[in-house]
mmCIF file of C-alpha atoms in Angstrom:
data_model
loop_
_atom_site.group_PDB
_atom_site.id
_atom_site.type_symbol
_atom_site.label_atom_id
_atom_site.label_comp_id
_atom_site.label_asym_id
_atom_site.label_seq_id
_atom_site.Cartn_x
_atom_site.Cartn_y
_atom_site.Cartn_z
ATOM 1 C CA UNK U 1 -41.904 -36.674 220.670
ATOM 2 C CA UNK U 2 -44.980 -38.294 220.848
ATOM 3 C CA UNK U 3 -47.967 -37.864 223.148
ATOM 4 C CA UNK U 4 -48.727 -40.112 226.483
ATOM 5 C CA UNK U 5 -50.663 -42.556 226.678
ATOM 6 C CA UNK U 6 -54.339 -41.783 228.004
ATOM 7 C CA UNK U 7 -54.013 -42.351 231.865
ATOM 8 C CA UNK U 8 -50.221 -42.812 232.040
ATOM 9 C CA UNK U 9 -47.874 -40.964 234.870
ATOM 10 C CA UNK U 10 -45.807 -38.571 233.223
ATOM 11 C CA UNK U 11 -42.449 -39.051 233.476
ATOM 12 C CA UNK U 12 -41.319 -35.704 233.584
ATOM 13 C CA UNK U 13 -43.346 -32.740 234.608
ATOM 14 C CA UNK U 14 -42.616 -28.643 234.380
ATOM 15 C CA UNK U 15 -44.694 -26.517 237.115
ATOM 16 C CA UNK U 16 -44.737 -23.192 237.888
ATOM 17 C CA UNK U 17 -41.891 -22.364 240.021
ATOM 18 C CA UNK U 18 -39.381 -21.685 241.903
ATOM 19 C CA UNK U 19 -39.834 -24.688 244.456
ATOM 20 C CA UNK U 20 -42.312 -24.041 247.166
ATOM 21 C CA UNK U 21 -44.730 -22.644 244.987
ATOM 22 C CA UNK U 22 -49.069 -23.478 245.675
ATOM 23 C CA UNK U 23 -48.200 -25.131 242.065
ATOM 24 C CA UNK U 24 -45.863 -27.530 243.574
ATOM 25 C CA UNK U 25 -47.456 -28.134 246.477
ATOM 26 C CA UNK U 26 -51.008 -28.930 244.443
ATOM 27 C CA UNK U 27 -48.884 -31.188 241.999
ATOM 28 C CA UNK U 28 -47.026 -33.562 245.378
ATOM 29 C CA UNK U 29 -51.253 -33.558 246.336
ATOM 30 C CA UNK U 30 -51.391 -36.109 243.291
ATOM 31 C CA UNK U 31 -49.157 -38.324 245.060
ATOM 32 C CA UNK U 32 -48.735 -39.939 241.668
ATOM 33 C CA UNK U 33 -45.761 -38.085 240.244
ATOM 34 C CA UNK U 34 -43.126 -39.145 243.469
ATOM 35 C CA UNK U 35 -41.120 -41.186 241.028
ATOM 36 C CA UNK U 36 -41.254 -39.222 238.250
ATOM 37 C CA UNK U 37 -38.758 -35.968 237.701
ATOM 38 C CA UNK U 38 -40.889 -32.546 238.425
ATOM 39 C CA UNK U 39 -39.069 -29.285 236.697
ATOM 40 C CA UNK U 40 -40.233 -25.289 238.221
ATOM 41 C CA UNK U 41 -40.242 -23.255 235.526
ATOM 42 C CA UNK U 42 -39.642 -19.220 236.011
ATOM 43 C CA UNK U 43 -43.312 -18.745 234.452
ATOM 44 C CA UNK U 44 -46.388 -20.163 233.054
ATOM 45 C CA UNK U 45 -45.639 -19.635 229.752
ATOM 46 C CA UNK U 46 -42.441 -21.860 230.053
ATOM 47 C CA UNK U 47 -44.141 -24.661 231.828
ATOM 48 C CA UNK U 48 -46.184 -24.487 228.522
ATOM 49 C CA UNK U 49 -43.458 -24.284 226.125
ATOM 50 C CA UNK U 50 -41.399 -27.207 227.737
ATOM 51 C CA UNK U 51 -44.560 -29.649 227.293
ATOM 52 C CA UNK U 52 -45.270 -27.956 223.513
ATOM 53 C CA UNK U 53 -41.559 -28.662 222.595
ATOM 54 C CA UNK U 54 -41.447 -32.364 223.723
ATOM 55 C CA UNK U 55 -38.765 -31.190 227.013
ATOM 56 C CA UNK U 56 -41.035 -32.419 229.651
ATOM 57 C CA UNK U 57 -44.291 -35.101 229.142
ATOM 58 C CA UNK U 58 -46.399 -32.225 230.678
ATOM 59 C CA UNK U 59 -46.842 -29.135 232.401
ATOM 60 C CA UNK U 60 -48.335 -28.173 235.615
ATOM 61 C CA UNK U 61 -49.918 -24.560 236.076
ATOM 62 C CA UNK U 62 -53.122 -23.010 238.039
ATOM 63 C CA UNK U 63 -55.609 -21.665 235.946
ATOM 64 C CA UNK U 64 -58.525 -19.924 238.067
ATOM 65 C CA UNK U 65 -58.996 -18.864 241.994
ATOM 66 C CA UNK U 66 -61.977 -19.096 243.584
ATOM 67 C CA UNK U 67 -61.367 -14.871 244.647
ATOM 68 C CA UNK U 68 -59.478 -13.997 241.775
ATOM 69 C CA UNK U 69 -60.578 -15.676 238.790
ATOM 70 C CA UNK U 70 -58.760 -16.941 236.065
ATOM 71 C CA UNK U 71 -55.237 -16.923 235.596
ATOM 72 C CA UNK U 72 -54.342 -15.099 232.325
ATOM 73 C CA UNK U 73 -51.079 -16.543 231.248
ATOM 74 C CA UNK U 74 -52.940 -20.082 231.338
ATOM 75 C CA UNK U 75 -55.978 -19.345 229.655
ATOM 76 C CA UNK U 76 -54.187 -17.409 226.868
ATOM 77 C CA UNK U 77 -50.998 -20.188 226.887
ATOM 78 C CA UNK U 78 -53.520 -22.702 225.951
ATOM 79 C CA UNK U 79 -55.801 -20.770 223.012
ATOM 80 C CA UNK U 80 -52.381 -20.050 221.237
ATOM 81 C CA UNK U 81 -49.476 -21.819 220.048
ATOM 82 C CA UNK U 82 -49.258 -25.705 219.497
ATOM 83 C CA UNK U 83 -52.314 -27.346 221.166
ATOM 84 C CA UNK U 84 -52.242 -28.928 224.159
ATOM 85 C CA UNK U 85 -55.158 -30.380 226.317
ATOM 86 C CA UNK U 86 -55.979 -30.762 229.487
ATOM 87 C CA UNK U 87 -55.654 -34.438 230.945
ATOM 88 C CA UNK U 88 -56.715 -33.783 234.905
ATOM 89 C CA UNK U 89 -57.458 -30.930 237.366
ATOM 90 C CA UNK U 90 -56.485 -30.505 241.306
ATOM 91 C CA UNK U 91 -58.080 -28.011 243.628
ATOM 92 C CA UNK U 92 -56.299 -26.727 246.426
ATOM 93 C CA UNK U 93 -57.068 -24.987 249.287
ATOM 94 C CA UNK U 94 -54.364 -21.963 249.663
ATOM 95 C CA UNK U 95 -53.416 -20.254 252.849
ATOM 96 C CA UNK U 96 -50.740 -17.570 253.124
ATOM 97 C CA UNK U 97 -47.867 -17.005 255.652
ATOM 98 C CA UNK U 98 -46.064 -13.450 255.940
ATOM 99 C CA UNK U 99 -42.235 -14.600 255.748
ATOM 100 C CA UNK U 100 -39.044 -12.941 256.898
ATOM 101 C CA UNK U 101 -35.502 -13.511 257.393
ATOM 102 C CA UNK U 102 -34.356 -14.464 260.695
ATOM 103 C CA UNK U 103 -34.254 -11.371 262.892
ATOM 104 C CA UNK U 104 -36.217 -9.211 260.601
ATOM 105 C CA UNK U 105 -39.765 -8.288 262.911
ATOM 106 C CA UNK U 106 -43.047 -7.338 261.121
ATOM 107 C CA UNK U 107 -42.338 -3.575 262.526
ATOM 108 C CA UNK U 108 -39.564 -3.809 260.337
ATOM 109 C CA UNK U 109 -41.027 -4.341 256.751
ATOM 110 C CA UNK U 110 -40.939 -1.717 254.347
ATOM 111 C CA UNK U 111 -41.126 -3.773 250.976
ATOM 112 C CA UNK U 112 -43.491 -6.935 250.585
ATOM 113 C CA UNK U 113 -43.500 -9.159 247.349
ATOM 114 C CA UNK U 114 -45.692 -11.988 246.206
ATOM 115 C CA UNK U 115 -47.544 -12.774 243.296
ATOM 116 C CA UNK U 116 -50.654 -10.452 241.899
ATOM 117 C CA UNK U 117 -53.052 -12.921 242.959
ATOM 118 C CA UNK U 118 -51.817 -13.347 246.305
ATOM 119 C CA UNK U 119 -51.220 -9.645 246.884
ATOM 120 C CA UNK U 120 -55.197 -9.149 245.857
ATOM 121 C CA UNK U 121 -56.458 -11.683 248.308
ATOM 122 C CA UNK U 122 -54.520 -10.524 251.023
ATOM 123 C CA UNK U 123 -54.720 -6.598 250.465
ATOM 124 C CA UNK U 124 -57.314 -6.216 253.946
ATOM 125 C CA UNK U 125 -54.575 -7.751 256.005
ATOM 126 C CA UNK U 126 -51.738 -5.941 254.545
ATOM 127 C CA UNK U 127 -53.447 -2.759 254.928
ATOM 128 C CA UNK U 128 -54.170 -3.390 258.233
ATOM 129 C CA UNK U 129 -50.953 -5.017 259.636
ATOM 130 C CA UNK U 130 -48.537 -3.053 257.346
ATOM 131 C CA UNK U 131 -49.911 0.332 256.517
ATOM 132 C CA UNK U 132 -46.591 1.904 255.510
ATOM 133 C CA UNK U 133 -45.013 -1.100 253.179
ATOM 134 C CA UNK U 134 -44.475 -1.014 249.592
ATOM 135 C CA UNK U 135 -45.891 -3.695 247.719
ATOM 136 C CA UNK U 136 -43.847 -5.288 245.022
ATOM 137 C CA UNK U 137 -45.245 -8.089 242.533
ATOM 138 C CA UNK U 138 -43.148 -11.055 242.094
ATOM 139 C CA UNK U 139 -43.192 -13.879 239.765
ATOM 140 C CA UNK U 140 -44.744 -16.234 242.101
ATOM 141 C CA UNK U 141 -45.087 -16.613 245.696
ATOM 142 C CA UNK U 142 -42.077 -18.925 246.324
ATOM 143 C CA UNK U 143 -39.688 -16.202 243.837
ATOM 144 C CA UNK U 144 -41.048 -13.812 246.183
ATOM 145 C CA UNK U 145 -39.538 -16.205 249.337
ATOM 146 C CA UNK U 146 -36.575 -16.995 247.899
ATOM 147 C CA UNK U 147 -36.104 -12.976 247.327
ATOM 148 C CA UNK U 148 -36.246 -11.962 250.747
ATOM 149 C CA UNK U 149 -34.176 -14.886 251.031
ATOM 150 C CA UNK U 150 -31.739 -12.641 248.866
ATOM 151 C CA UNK U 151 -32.211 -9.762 250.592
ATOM 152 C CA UNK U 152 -34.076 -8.081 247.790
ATOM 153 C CA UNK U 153 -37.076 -7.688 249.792
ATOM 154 C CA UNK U 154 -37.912 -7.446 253.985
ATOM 155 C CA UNK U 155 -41.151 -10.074 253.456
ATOM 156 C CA UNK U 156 -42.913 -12.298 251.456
ATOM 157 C CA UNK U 157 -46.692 -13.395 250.966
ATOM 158 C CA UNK U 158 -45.910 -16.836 250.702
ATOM 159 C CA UNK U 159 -47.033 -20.281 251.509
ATOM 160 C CA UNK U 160 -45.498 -21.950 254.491
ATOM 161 C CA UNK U 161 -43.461 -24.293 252.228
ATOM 162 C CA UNK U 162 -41.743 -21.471 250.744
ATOM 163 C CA UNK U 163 -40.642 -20.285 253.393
ATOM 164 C CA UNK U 164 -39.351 -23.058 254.770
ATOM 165 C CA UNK U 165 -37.764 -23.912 251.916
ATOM 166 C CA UNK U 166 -35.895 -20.300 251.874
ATOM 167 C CA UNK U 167 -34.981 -20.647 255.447
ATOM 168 C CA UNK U 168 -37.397 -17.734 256.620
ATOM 169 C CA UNK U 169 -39.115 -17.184 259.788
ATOM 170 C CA UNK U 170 -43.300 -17.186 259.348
ATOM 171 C CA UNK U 171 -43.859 -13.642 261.410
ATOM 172 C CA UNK U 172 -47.481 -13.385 260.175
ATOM 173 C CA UNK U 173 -50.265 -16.526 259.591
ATOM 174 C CA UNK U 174 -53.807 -16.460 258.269
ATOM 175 C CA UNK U 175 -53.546 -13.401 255.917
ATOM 176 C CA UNK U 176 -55.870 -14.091 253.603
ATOM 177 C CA UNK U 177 -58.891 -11.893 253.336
ATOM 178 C CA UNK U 178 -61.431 -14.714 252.615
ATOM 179 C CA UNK U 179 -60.561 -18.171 254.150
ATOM 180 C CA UNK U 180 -60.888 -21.114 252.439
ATOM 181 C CA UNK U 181 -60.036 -19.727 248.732
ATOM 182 C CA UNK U 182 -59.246 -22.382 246.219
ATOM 183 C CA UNK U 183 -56.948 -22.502 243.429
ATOM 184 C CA UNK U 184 -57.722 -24.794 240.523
ATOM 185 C CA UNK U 185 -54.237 -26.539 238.727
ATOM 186 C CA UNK U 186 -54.114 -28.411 235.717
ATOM 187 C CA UNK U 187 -52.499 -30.610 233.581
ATOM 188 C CA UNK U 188 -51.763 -30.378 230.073
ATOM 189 C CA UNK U 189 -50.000 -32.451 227.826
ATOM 190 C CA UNK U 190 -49.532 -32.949 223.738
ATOM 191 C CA UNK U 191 -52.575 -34.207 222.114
ATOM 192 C CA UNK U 192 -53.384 -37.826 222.216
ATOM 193 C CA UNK U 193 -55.255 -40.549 223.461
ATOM 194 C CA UNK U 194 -57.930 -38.639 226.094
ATOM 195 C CA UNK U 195 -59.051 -39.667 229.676
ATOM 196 C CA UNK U 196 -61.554 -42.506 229.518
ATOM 197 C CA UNK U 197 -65.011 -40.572 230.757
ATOM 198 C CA UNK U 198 -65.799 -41.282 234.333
ATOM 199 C CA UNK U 199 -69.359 -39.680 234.248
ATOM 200 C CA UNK U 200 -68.270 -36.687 236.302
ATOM 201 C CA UNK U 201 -65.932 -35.174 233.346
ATOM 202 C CA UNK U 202 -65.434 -31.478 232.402
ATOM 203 C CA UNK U 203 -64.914 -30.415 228.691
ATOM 204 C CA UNK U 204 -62.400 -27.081 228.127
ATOM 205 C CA UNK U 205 -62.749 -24.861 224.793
ATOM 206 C CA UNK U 206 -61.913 -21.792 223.202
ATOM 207 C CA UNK U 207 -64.089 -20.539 220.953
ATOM 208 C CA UNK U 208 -63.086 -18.229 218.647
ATOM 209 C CA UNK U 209 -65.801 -15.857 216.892
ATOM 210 C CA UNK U 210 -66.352 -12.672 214.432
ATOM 211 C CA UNK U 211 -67.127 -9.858 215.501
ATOM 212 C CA UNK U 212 -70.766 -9.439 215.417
ATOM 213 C CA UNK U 213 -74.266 -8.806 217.037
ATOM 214 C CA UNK U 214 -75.826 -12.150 219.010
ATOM 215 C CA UNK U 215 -72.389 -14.312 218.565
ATOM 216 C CA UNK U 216 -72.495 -14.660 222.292
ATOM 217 C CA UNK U 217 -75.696 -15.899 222.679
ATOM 218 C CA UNK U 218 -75.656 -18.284 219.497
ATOM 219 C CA UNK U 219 -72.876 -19.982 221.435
ATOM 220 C CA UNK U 220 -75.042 -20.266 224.537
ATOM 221 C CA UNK U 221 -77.512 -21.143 222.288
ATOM 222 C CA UNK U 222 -75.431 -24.484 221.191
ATOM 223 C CA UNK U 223 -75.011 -26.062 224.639
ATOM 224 C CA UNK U 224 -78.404 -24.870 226.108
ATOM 225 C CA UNK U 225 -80.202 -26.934 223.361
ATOM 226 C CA UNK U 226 -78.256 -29.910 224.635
ATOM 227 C CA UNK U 227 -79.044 -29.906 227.927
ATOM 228 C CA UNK U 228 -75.388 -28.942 228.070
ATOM 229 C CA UNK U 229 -74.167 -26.824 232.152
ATOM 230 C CA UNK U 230 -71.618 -24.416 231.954
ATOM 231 C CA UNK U 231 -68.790 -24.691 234.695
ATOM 232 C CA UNK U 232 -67.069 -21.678 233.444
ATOM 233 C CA UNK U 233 -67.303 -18.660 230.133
ATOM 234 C CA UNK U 234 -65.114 -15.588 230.110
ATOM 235 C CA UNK U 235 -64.163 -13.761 227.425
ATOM 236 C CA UNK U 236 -60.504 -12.965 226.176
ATOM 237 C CA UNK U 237 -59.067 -10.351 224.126
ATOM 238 C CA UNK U 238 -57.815 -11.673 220.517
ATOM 239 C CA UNK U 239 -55.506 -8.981 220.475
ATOM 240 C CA UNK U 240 -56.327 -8.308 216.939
ATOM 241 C CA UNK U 241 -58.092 -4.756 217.702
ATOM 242 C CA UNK U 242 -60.247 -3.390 220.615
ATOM 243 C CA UNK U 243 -63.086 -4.900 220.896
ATOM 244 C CA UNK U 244 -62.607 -8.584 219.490
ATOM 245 C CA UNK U 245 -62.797 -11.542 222.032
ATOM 246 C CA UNK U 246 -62.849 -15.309 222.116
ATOM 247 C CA UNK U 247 -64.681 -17.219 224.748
ATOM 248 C CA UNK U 248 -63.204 -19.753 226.940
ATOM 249 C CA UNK U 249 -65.569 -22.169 228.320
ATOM 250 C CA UNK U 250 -65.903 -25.418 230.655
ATOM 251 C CA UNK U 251 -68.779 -27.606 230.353
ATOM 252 C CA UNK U 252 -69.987 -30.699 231.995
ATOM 253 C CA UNK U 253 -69.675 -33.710 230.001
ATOM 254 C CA UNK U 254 -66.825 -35.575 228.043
ATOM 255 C CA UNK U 255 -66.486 -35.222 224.214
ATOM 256 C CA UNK U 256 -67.669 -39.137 223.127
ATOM 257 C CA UNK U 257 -70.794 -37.934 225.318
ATOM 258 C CA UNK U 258 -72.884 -37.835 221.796
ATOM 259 C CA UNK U 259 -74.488 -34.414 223.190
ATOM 260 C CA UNK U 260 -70.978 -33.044 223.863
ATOM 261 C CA UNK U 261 -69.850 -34.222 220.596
ATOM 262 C CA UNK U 262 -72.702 -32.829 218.711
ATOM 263 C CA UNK U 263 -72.373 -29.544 220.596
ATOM 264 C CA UNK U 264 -68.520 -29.368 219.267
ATOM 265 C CA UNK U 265 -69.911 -30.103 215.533
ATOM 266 C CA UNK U 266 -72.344 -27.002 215.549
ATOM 267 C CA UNK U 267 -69.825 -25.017 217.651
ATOM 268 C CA UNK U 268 -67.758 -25.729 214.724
ATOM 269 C CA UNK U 269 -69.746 -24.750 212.266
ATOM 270 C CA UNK U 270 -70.750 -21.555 213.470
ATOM 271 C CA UNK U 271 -67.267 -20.122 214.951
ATOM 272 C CA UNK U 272 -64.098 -18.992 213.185
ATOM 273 C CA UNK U 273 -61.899 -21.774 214.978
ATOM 274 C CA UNK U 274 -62.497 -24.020 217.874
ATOM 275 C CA UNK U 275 -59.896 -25.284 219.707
ATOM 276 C CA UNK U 276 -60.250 -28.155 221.914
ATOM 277 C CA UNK U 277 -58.332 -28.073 225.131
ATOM 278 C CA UNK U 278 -59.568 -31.390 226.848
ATOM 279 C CA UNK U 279 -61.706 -34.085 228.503
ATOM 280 C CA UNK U 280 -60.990 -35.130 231.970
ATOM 281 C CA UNK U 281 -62.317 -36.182 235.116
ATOM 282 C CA UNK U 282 -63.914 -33.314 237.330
ATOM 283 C CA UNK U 283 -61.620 -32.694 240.556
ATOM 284 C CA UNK U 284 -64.629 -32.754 242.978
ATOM 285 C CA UNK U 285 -65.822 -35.850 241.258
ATOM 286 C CA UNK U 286 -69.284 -34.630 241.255
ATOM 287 C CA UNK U 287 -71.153 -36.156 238.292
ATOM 288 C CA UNK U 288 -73.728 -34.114 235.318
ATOM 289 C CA UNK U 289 -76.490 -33.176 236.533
ATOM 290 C CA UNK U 290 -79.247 -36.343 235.317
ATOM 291 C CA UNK U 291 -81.022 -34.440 231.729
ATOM 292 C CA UNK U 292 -83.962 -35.128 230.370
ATOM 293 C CA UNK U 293 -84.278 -38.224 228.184
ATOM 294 C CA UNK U 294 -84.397 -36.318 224.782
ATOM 295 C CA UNK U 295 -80.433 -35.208 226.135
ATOM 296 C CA UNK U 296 -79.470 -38.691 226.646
ATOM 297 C CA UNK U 297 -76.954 -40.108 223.800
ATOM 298 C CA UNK U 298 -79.491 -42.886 223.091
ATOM 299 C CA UNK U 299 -81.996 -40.413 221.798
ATOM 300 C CA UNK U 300 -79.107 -38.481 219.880
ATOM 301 C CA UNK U 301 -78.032 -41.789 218.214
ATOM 302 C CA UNK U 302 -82.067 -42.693 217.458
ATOM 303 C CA UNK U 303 -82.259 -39.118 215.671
ATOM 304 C CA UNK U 304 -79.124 -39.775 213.351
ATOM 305 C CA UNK U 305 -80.331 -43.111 212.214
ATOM 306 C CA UNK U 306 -83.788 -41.839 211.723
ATOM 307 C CA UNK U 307 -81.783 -39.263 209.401
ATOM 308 C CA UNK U 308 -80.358 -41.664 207.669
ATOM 309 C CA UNK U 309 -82.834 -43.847 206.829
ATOM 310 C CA UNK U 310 -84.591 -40.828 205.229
ATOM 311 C CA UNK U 311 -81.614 -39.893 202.844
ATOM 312 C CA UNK U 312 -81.807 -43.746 201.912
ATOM 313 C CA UNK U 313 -85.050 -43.280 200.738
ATOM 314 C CA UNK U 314 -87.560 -44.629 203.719
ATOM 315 C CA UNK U 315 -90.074 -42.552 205.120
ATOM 316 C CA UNK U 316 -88.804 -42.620 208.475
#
């Protein structure tokens, strides 16, 4: 099935579900997708396969937290497999809700699910307001809800959408340890036509490397000389052997900026495999840093033609 066009709604989406999820919630923020026909899927890596295998347009997932960090079924779903790129990111501001079936007090948990990440962010509060509870990791914060819902569990860490969707009774607000966390959601689709550039863009890659001394710092090496910010690097396990990594890394800039481009031609060159994961317009819409003149594509396009007119023979 082929790609979308650059800029087009999807007609059919796949986020991480069960409905009520942050994922949801982040993807109805768009506004755009109303018409279209949103899919949960029972994990990121099935919201990944269903856009890879042509089932849905594209897929919907988070893929860092401003307390947690990255989420590692995203970043590894998109340096493996068939590619897929990123076409736009949302940010959303998540708050969590403790959530219980009707009747069932907070003196009368003994088992609380939610998702890792929301279980880490809101560890100070359960410690504090439910010293004696097991804590059980769920799929995602709305499978948590729509457990209790079940009867599987007394409560769940949940957003408020959840559990009214479940039909449960909100018995605890404003767990999370540090207000005002943000969770970053993306969109990813089958290669093709990109995101016109905007000027406030973001580039994704994963770059993948041998093992060896300075590798790290030759890849730094590559953007700094460009005049090329950072937004994001981490590290990932290639699961080869202990001790072997890729790097995935955001960077200001769109790929037909000629100092992005030329980055991605000597990242190329000097790593095992690149895979490119997208251009797109920056959520916050906060445009590049101004760079120096020498960074500017005018002077990249000057230096090229001053190369070529030396290989046809001129002096320069």
């Amino acid at each position: 099935m082929p790609a979308q066009p650059a800029g087009s709604i999807p007609s059919s989406i796949a986020f991480l579900g069960p409905e009520g999820t942050f994922t949801e919630a982040a993807l109805h923020s768009l506004g755009t997708h109303s018409e279209g026909e949103t899919v949960p899927a029972p994990s990121v890596p099935a919201a990944l396969a269903m856009a890879r295998s042509g089932e849905v347009d594209a897929a919907f997932v988070p893929l860092e937290n401003s307390v947690e960090g990255s989420v590692s079924p995203t970043i590894d779903g998109l340096a493996a497999g068939d590619p897929l790129v990123i076409t736009r990111e949302v940010f959303l501001e998540v708050d969590f809700v403790l959530a219980t079936r009707p009747g069932v007090g907070r003196g009368d948990v003994r088992r609380v699910a939610s998702h890792p990440h929301a279980l880490a962010q809101t560890r100070g509060w359960v410690a504090a307001h439910l010293p004696g509870a097991e804590v059980v990791p769920a799929a995602s914060t709305a499978d948590a809800a729509r457990l209790v819902a079940e009867g599987a569990h007394d409560a769940a860490i949940c957003p408020e959408i959840a559990a009214a969707r479940y039909g449960l009774d909100v018995v605890g607000t404003g767990l999370a340890d540090t207000p005002g966390a943000v969770t970053r959601f993306v969109q990813v689709e089958r290669p093709g036509r990109l995101p016109a550039p905007t000027g406030a863009d973001k580039t994704t890659l994963t770059c993948f490397v041998a093992d060896r001394t300075g590798v790290l710092l030759d890849l730094l090496t590559e953007f700094a000389s460009r005049g090329i910010s950072l937004t994001r690097l981490e590290s990932r396990p290639t699961r080869e052997r202990l001790g072997v990594y890729s790097f995935s890394v955001d960077c200001e800039g769109h790929v037909s900026d000629r100092r992005v481009g030329d980055a991605l031609v000597a990242l190329h060159r000097l790593c095992d495999e690149v895979r490119f994961q997208g251009s797109y317009p920056r959520a916050d819409g906060r445009a590049a840093a101004p760079v120096h003149e020498r960074f500017a594509d005018g002077a990249f396009a000057d230096a090229q033609e001053w190369v070529a007119r030396l290989r046809e023979g001129s002096a320069g």
